[in-house]
């Protein structure tokens, strides 16, 4: 049987990764870079195009079936854009249309954690389960969910966004999305230091005398 190839992109607030894979689950080439944050949405699209060309340089772009973009953030499935990317300094990123114009192959956009849970369901720990939850804690917090064997999207395609559930009704910390009290504002890699400062408020003297303060040099 003829092997089929595709490129997968993992677009995060800190890093972006691209990999060439086949329909047997083999990764044939990969590249990783820091996410281009300074040149706006156009800069990110140019970065993704360059990375796709890099991982397909030996095989040839004309031999791939398409490109899948797994992105953090709130997506608009109908317009095929990233609507809100909480950890980047701009709100809307057109992804699918610009990439299809540049690469001349089909491009699909899906939330990064939904993509990850598809991977676990297809190749990994979730193969034998109809109900499955995948959670990642990185720059932000995300989730992907299977219910009765079906990938959960919800009416607007973002039902799995567990990082933006409200866990603090007082809203003491601001999330990167602009709202207060979200789980991501307290426990994501970007915001754990803010939560630590909140917990230490009024207890600075106690912290200065603690073993933890000595370990981290008082920071």
PDB file of C-alpha atoms in Angstrom:
ATOM      1  CA  UNK A   1       0.000   0.000   0.000  1.00  0.00           C
ATOM      2  CA  UNK A   2       1.288   3.442  -0.928  1.00  0.00           C
ATOM      3  CA  UNK A   3       2.388   5.481   2.071  1.00  0.00           C
ATOM      4  CA  UNK A   4       0.710   8.832   2.663  1.00  0.00           C
ATOM      5  CA  UNK A   5       2.423  11.850   4.207  1.00  0.00           C
ATOM      6  CA  UNK A   6       1.325  15.001   6.006  1.00  0.00           C
ATOM      7  CA  UNK A   7       2.826  17.812   8.058  1.00  0.00           C
ATOM      8  CA  UNK A   8       1.693  18.606  11.576  1.00  0.00           C
ATOM      9  CA  UNK A   9       2.315  21.982  13.227  1.00  0.00           C
ATOM     10  CA  UNK A  10       2.132  22.664  16.963  1.00  0.00           C
ATOM     11  CA  UNK A  11       1.683  26.418  17.419  1.00  0.00           C
ATOM     12  CA  UNK A  12       2.141  27.571  21.005  1.00  0.00           C
ATOM     13  CA  UNK A  13       2.694  30.860  22.761  1.00  0.00           C
ATOM     14  CA  UNK A  14       6.375  30.078  23.390  1.00  0.00           C
ATOM     15  CA  UNK A  15       7.435  27.524  20.772  1.00  0.00           C
ATOM     16  CA  UNK A  16       6.278  26.317  17.368  1.00  0.00           C
ATOM     17  CA  UNK A  17       7.091  22.838  16.054  1.00  0.00           C
ATOM     18  CA  UNK A  18       6.599  21.228  12.652  1.00  0.00           C
ATOM     19  CA  UNK A  19       6.905  17.535  11.834  1.00  0.00           C
ATOM     20  CA  UNK A  20       6.577  15.399   8.725  1.00  0.00           C
ATOM     21  CA  UNK A  21       4.802  12.113   9.395  1.00  0.00           C
ATOM     22  CA  UNK A  22       3.252   9.175   7.582  1.00  0.00           C
ATOM     23  CA  UNK A  23      -0.021   7.277   7.938  1.00  0.00           C
ATOM     24  CA  UNK A  24       1.680   4.650  10.118  1.00  0.00           C
ATOM     25  CA  UNK A  25       2.465   7.163  12.849  1.00  0.00           C
ATOM     26  CA  UNK A  26       6.161   7.553  12.015  1.00  0.00           C
ATOM     27  CA  UNK A  27       7.808  10.966  12.413  1.00  0.00           C
ATOM     28  CA  UNK A  28      10.256  11.436   9.545  1.00  0.00           C
ATOM     29  CA  UNK A  29      11.502  14.990  10.123  1.00  0.00           C
ATOM     30  CA  UNK A  30      10.922  17.735  12.655  1.00  0.00           C
ATOM     31  CA  UNK A  31      11.975  21.283  13.463  1.00  0.00           C
ATOM     32  CA  UNK A  32      11.361  23.578  16.447  1.00  0.00           C
ATOM     33  CA  UNK A  33      11.670  27.352  16.833  1.00  0.00           C
ATOM     34  CA  UNK A  34      10.640  30.095  19.217  1.00  0.00           C
ATOM     35  CA  UNK A  35       7.271  31.523  18.196  1.00  0.00           C
ATOM     36  CA  UNK A  36       7.656  34.723  16.167  1.00  0.00           C
ATOM     37  CA  UNK A  37       5.900  37.245  18.408  1.00  0.00           C
ATOM     38  CA  UNK A  38       7.246  40.549  17.090  1.00  0.00           C
ATOM     39  CA  UNK A  39       6.031  40.706  13.483  1.00  0.00           C
ATOM     40  CA  UNK A  40       2.312  40.160  13.934  1.00  0.00           C
ATOM     41  CA  UNK A  41       0.124  37.462  12.380  1.00  0.00           C
ATOM     42  CA  UNK A  42       1.902  37.805   9.023  1.00  0.00           C
ATOM     43  CA  UNK A  43       5.203  36.965  10.692  1.00  0.00           C
ATOM     44  CA  UNK A  44       3.748  33.798  12.200  1.00  0.00           C
ATOM     45  CA  UNK A  45       2.364  32.657   8.825  1.00  0.00           C
ATOM     46  CA  UNK A  46       5.754  33.222   7.169  1.00  0.00           C
ATOM     47  CA  UNK A  47       7.413  31.255   9.963  1.00  0.00           C
ATOM     48  CA  UNK A  48       5.022  28.323   9.490  1.00  0.00           C
ATOM     49  CA  UNK A  49       5.547  28.286   5.711  1.00  0.00           C
ATOM     50  CA  UNK A  50       9.318  28.232   6.168  1.00  0.00           C
ATOM     51  CA  UNK A  51       9.124  25.380   8.677  1.00  0.00           C
ATOM     52  CA  UNK A  52       6.854  23.286   6.423  1.00  0.00           C
ATOM     53  CA  UNK A  53       9.293  23.733   3.536  1.00  0.00           C
ATOM     54  CA  UNK A  54      12.145  22.700   5.835  1.00  0.00           C
ATOM     55  CA  UNK A  55      10.612  19.394   6.973  1.00  0.00           C
ATOM     56  CA  UNK A  56       9.467  18.497   3.434  1.00  0.00           C
ATOM     57  CA  UNK A  57      12.729  19.463   1.721  1.00  0.00           C
ATOM     58  CA  UNK A  58      13.808  15.869   1.048  1.00  0.00           C
ATOM     59  CA  UNK A  59      10.396  14.333   0.332  1.00  0.00           C
ATOM     60  CA  UNK A  60       9.019  17.250  -1.678  1.00  0.00           C
ATOM     61  CA  UNK A  61       6.020  19.427  -0.839  1.00  0.00           C
ATOM     62  CA  UNK A  62       4.036  17.981  -3.768  1.00  0.00           C
ATOM     63  CA  UNK A  63       3.955  14.539  -2.091  1.00  0.00           C
ATOM     64  CA  UNK A  64       2.167  15.552   1.112  1.00  0.00           C
ATOM     65  CA  UNK A  65      -1.598  15.212   1.564  1.00  0.00           C
ATOM     66  CA  UNK A  66      -1.911  18.410   3.566  1.00  0.00           C
ATOM     67  CA  UNK A  67      -0.961  20.355   6.689  1.00  0.00           C
ATOM     68  CA  UNK A  68      -2.628  20.200  10.089  1.00  0.00           C
ATOM     69  CA  UNK A  69      -2.188  23.140  12.454  1.00  0.00           C
ATOM     70  CA  UNK A  70      -2.706  22.433  16.148  1.00  0.00           C
ATOM     71  CA  UNK A  71      -2.973  25.790  17.875  1.00  0.00           C
ATOM     72  CA  UNK A  72      -3.482  27.060  21.366  1.00  0.00           C
ATOM     73  CA  UNK A  73      -6.202  29.649  21.818  1.00  0.00           C
ATOM     74  CA  UNK A  74      -9.874  30.056  21.000  1.00  0.00           C
ATOM     75  CA  UNK A  75     -10.631  29.185  17.380  1.00  0.00           C
ATOM     76  CA  UNK A  76     -13.312  30.239  14.916  1.00  0.00           C
ATOM     77  CA  UNK A  77     -13.920  27.040  12.896  1.00  0.00           C
ATOM     78  CA  UNK A  78     -16.134  28.712  10.281  1.00  0.00           C
ATOM     79  CA  UNK A  79     -13.715  31.539   9.476  1.00  0.00           C
ATOM     80  CA  UNK A  80     -10.727  29.216  10.025  1.00  0.00           C
ATOM     81  CA  UNK A  81      -8.822  31.705  12.181  1.00  0.00           C
ATOM     82  CA  UNK A  82      -7.383  31.806  15.683  1.00  0.00           C
ATOM     83  CA  UNK A  83      -9.813  34.180  17.359  1.00  0.00           C
ATOM     84  CA  UNK A  84      -8.097  34.754  20.714  1.00  0.00           C
ATOM     85  CA  UNK A  85      -4.528  33.677  21.463  1.00  0.00           C
ATOM     86  CA  UNK A  86      -4.185  34.538  25.141  1.00  0.00           C
ATOM     87  CA  UNK A  87      -0.386  34.329  25.227  1.00  0.00           C
ATOM     88  CA  UNK A  88       0.439  36.335  22.104  1.00  0.00           C
ATOM     89  CA  UNK A  89       0.243  40.148  21.840  1.00  0.00           C
ATOM     90  CA  UNK A  90      -2.432  40.219  19.103  1.00  0.00           C
ATOM     91  CA  UNK A  91      -5.995  38.989  18.975  1.00  0.00           C
ATOM     92  CA  UNK A  92      -6.819  37.421  15.620  1.00  0.00           C
ATOM     93  CA  UNK A  93      -4.546  35.302  13.442  1.00  0.00           C
ATOM     94  CA  UNK A  94      -5.726  34.191   9.982  1.00  0.00           C
ATOM     95  CA  UNK A  95      -4.072  30.799   9.504  1.00  0.00           C
ATOM     96  CA  UNK A  96      -5.743  28.472   7.022  1.00  0.00           C
ATOM     97  CA  UNK A  97      -6.313  30.724   3.992  1.00  0.00           C
ATOM     98  CA  UNK A  98      -2.803  32.280   3.950  1.00  0.00           C
ATOM     99  CA  UNK A  99      -1.133  28.874   4.362  1.00  0.00           C
ATOM    100  CA  UNK A 100      -3.216  27.309   1.592  1.00  0.00           C
ATOM    101  CA  UNK A 101      -2.297  30.176  -0.735  1.00  0.00           C
ATOM    102  CA  UNK A 102       1.412  29.809  -0.003  1.00  0.00           C
ATOM    103  CA  UNK A 103       1.699  26.008   0.143  1.00  0.00           C
ATOM    104  CA  UNK A 104      -0.971  24.971  -2.411  1.00  0.00           C
ATOM    105  CA  UNK A 105      -2.106  22.049  -0.207  1.00  0.00           C
ATOM    106  CA  UNK A 106      -5.167  21.591   2.062  1.00  0.00           C
ATOM    107  CA  UNK A 107      -4.741  23.008   5.577  1.00  0.00           C
ATOM    108  CA  UNK A 108      -6.800  22.086   8.650  1.00  0.00           C
ATOM    109  CA  UNK A 109      -6.910  24.045  11.921  1.00  0.00           C
ATOM    110  CA  UNK A 110      -7.721  22.420  15.264  1.00  0.00           C
ATOM    111  CA  UNK A 111      -7.139  23.239  18.905  1.00  0.00           C
ATOM    112  CA  UNK A 112      -3.808  21.822  20.073  1.00  0.00           C
ATOM    113  CA  UNK A 113      -5.266  19.768  22.923  1.00  0.00           C
ATOM    114  CA  UNK A 114      -8.042  18.387  20.725  1.00  0.00           C
ATOM    115  CA  UNK A 115      -5.314  17.304  18.322  1.00  0.00           C
ATOM    116  CA  UNK A 116      -3.344  15.745  21.177  1.00  0.00           C
ATOM    117  CA  UNK A 117      -6.326  13.736  22.405  1.00  0.00           C
ATOM    118  CA  UNK A 118      -6.903  12.496  18.825  1.00  0.00           C
ATOM    119  CA  UNK A 119      -3.292  11.294  18.846  1.00  0.00           C
ATOM    120  CA  UNK A 120      -3.776   9.456  22.133  1.00  0.00           C
ATOM    121  CA  UNK A 121      -7.045   7.932  20.909  1.00  0.00           C
ATOM    122  CA  UNK A 122      -5.473   6.800  17.635  1.00  0.00           C
ATOM    123  CA  UNK A 123      -1.954   5.762  18.621  1.00  0.00           C
ATOM    124  CA  UNK A 124      -1.549   6.022  22.400  1.00  0.00           C
ATOM    125  CA  UNK A 125      -2.993   5.467  25.851  1.00  0.00           C
ATOM    126  CA  UNK A 126      -6.596   6.183  24.850  1.00  0.00           C
ATOM    127  CA  UNK A 127      -7.042   3.542  22.155  1.00  0.00           C
ATOM    128  CA  UNK A 128      -9.290   1.327  24.286  1.00  0.00           C
ATOM    129  CA  UNK A 129     -11.458   4.096  25.763  1.00  0.00           C
ATOM    130  CA  UNK A 130     -14.615   5.807  24.493  1.00  0.00           C
ATOM    131  CA  UNK A 131     -14.427   8.603  27.089  1.00  0.00           C
ATOM    132  CA  UNK A 132     -11.110  10.380  27.405  1.00  0.00           C
ATOM    133  CA  UNK A 133      -9.813  13.702  28.750  1.00  0.00           C
ATOM    134  CA  UNK A 134      -6.398  15.144  27.864  1.00  0.00           C
ATOM    135  CA  UNK A 135      -5.079  18.160  29.794  1.00  0.00           C
ATOM    136  CA  UNK A 136      -1.875  20.076  29.178  1.00  0.00           C
ATOM    137  CA  UNK A 137      -0.247  22.655  31.426  1.00  0.00           C
ATOM    138  CA  UNK A 138       2.278  24.661  29.430  1.00  0.00           C
ATOM    139  CA  UNK A 139       2.402  28.399  28.680  1.00  0.00           C
ATOM    140  CA  UNK A 140      -1.378  28.150  29.091  1.00  0.00           C
ATOM    141  CA  UNK A 141      -3.787  25.376  30.110  1.00  0.00           C
ATOM    142  CA  UNK A 142      -5.777  23.392  27.570  1.00  0.00           C
ATOM    143  CA  UNK A 143      -7.919  20.298  27.264  1.00  0.00           C
ATOM    144  CA  UNK A 144      -9.170  17.819  24.689  1.00  0.00           C
ATOM    145  CA  UNK A 145     -12.149  15.521  25.269  1.00  0.00           C
ATOM    146  CA  UNK A 146     -13.770  12.418  23.774  1.00  0.00           C
ATOM    147  CA  UNK A 147     -17.347  11.639  24.838  1.00  0.00           C
ATOM    148  CA  UNK A 148     -18.840   8.292  23.771  1.00  0.00           C
ATOM    149  CA  UNK A 149     -16.165   7.979  21.100  1.00  0.00           C
ATOM    150  CA  UNK A 150     -16.811  11.441  19.636  1.00  0.00           C
ATOM    151  CA  UNK A 151     -14.451  14.408  19.801  1.00  0.00           C
ATOM    152  CA  UNK A 152     -16.085  17.169  21.850  1.00  0.00           C
ATOM    153  CA  UNK A 153     -16.376  20.590  20.181  1.00  0.00           C
ATOM    154  CA  UNK A 154     -19.551  22.260  21.442  1.00  0.00           C
ATOM    155  CA  UNK A 155     -21.652  24.788  19.554  1.00  0.00           C
ATOM    156  CA  UNK A 156     -18.764  27.167  18.820  1.00  0.00           C
ATOM    157  CA  UNK A 157     -15.933  24.623  18.637  1.00  0.00           C
ATOM    158  CA  UNK A 158     -14.371  25.532  21.989  1.00  0.00           C
ATOM    159  CA  UNK A 159     -16.186  23.421  24.609  1.00  0.00           C
ATOM    160  CA  UNK A 160     -12.877  21.838  25.642  1.00  0.00           C
ATOM    161  CA  UNK A 161     -11.265  25.127  26.792  1.00  0.00           C
ATOM    162  CA  UNK A 162     -10.852  24.053  30.421  1.00  0.00           C
ATOM    163  CA  UNK A 163      -8.155  26.663  31.063  1.00  0.00           C
ATOM    164  CA  UNK A 164     -10.803  29.364  30.817  1.00  0.00           C
ATOM    165  CA  UNK A 165     -13.162  27.911  33.385  1.00  0.00           C
ATOM    166  CA  UNK A 166     -13.697  30.301  36.296  1.00  0.00           C
ATOM    167  CA  UNK A 167     -12.214  28.874  39.493  1.00  0.00           C
ATOM    168  CA  UNK A 168     -12.004  32.092  41.537  1.00  0.00           C
ATOM    169  CA  UNK A 169     -15.290  33.969  41.724  1.00  0.00           C
ATOM    170  CA  UNK A 170     -13.463  36.953  43.241  1.00  0.00           C
ATOM    171  CA  UNK A 171     -11.416  37.254  40.050  1.00  0.00           C
ATOM    172  CA  UNK A 172      -8.230  38.195  41.839  1.00  0.00           C
ATOM    173  CA  UNK A 173      -5.917  37.361  38.922  1.00  0.00           C
ATOM    174  CA  UNK A 174      -6.197  38.441  35.285  1.00  0.00           C
ATOM    175  CA  UNK A 175      -6.041  35.775  32.567  1.00  0.00           C
ATOM    176  CA  UNK A 176      -4.193  36.365  29.299  1.00  0.00           C
ATOM    177  CA  UNK A 177      -7.567  36.353  27.513  1.00  0.00           C
ATOM    178  CA  UNK A 178      -8.528  39.528  29.394  1.00  0.00           C
ATOM    179  CA  UNK A 179     -10.965  37.987  31.880  1.00  0.00           C
ATOM    180  CA  UNK A 180     -10.493  37.302  35.574  1.00  0.00           C
ATOM    181  CA  UNK A 181     -10.522  34.204  37.744  1.00  0.00           C
ATOM    182  CA  UNK A 182      -9.749  31.633  35.042  1.00  0.00           C
ATOM    183  CA  UNK A 183      -7.808  28.476  35.907  1.00  0.00           C
ATOM    184  CA  UNK A 184      -5.083  29.506  33.445  1.00  0.00           C
ATOM    185  CA  UNK A 185      -4.514  32.743  35.378  1.00  0.00           C
ATOM    186  CA  UNK A 186      -3.468  30.718  38.429  1.00  0.00           C
ATOM    187  CA  UNK A 187      -1.844  27.469  37.340  1.00  0.00           C
ATOM    188  CA  UNK A 188      -0.346  27.839  33.846  1.00  0.00           C
ATOM    189  CA  UNK A 189       3.403  28.009  33.326  1.00  0.00           C
ATOM    190  CA  UNK A 190       3.089  31.695  32.482  1.00  0.00           C
ATOM    191  CA  UNK A 191       1.059  32.569  35.577  1.00  0.00           C
ATOM    192  CA  UNK A 192       2.177  30.309  38.445  1.00  0.00           C
ATOM    193  CA  UNK A 193       4.520  33.095  39.696  1.00  0.00           C
ATOM    194  CA  UNK A 194       1.544  35.479  39.887  1.00  0.00           C
ATOM    195  CA  UNK A 195      -0.390  32.966  41.970  1.00  0.00           C
ATOM    196  CA  UNK A 196       2.622  32.481  44.254  1.00  0.00           C
ATOM    197  CA  UNK A 197       2.775  36.252  44.830  1.00  0.00           C
ATOM    198  CA  UNK A 198      -0.944  36.259  45.611  1.00  0.00           C
ATOM    199  CA  UNK A 199      -0.533  33.485  48.191  1.00  0.00           C
ATOM    200  CA  UNK A 200       2.426  35.277  49.777  1.00  0.00           C
ATOM    201  CA  UNK A 201       0.694  38.650  50.037  1.00  0.00           C
ATOM    202  CA  UNK A 202       0.915  39.748  53.665  1.00  0.00           C
ATOM    203  CA  UNK A 203       3.285  36.870  54.481  1.00  0.00           C
ATOM    204  CA  UNK A 204       6.461  38.290  52.960  1.00  0.00           C
ATOM    205  CA  UNK A 205       8.395  38.152  56.242  1.00  0.00           C
ATOM    206  CA  UNK A 206       7.465  34.506  56.730  1.00  0.00           C
ATOM    207  CA  UNK A 207       8.636  33.728  53.197  1.00  0.00           C
ATOM    208  CA  UNK A 208      11.955  35.547  53.664  1.00  0.00           C
ATOM    209  CA  UNK A 209      12.738  33.273  56.614  1.00  0.00           C
ATOM    210  CA  UNK A 210      11.702  30.062  54.855  1.00  0.00           C
ATOM    211  CA  UNK A 211      13.883  27.368  53.313  1.00  0.00           C
ATOM    212  CA  UNK A 212      12.129  27.965  49.961  1.00  0.00           C
ATOM    213  CA  UNK A 213      13.318  31.583  49.936  1.00  0.00           C
ATOM    214  CA  UNK A 214      16.887  30.423  50.483  1.00  0.00           C
ATOM    215  CA  UNK A 215      16.604  27.872  47.659  1.00  0.00           C
ATOM    216  CA  UNK A 216      15.285  30.390  45.110  1.00  0.00           C
ATOM    217  CA  UNK A 217      17.516  33.214  46.287  1.00  0.00           C
ATOM    218  CA  UNK A 218      14.633  35.305  47.605  1.00  0.00           C
ATOM    219  CA  UNK A 219      12.976  35.625  44.191  1.00  0.00           C
TER     220      UNK A 219
END
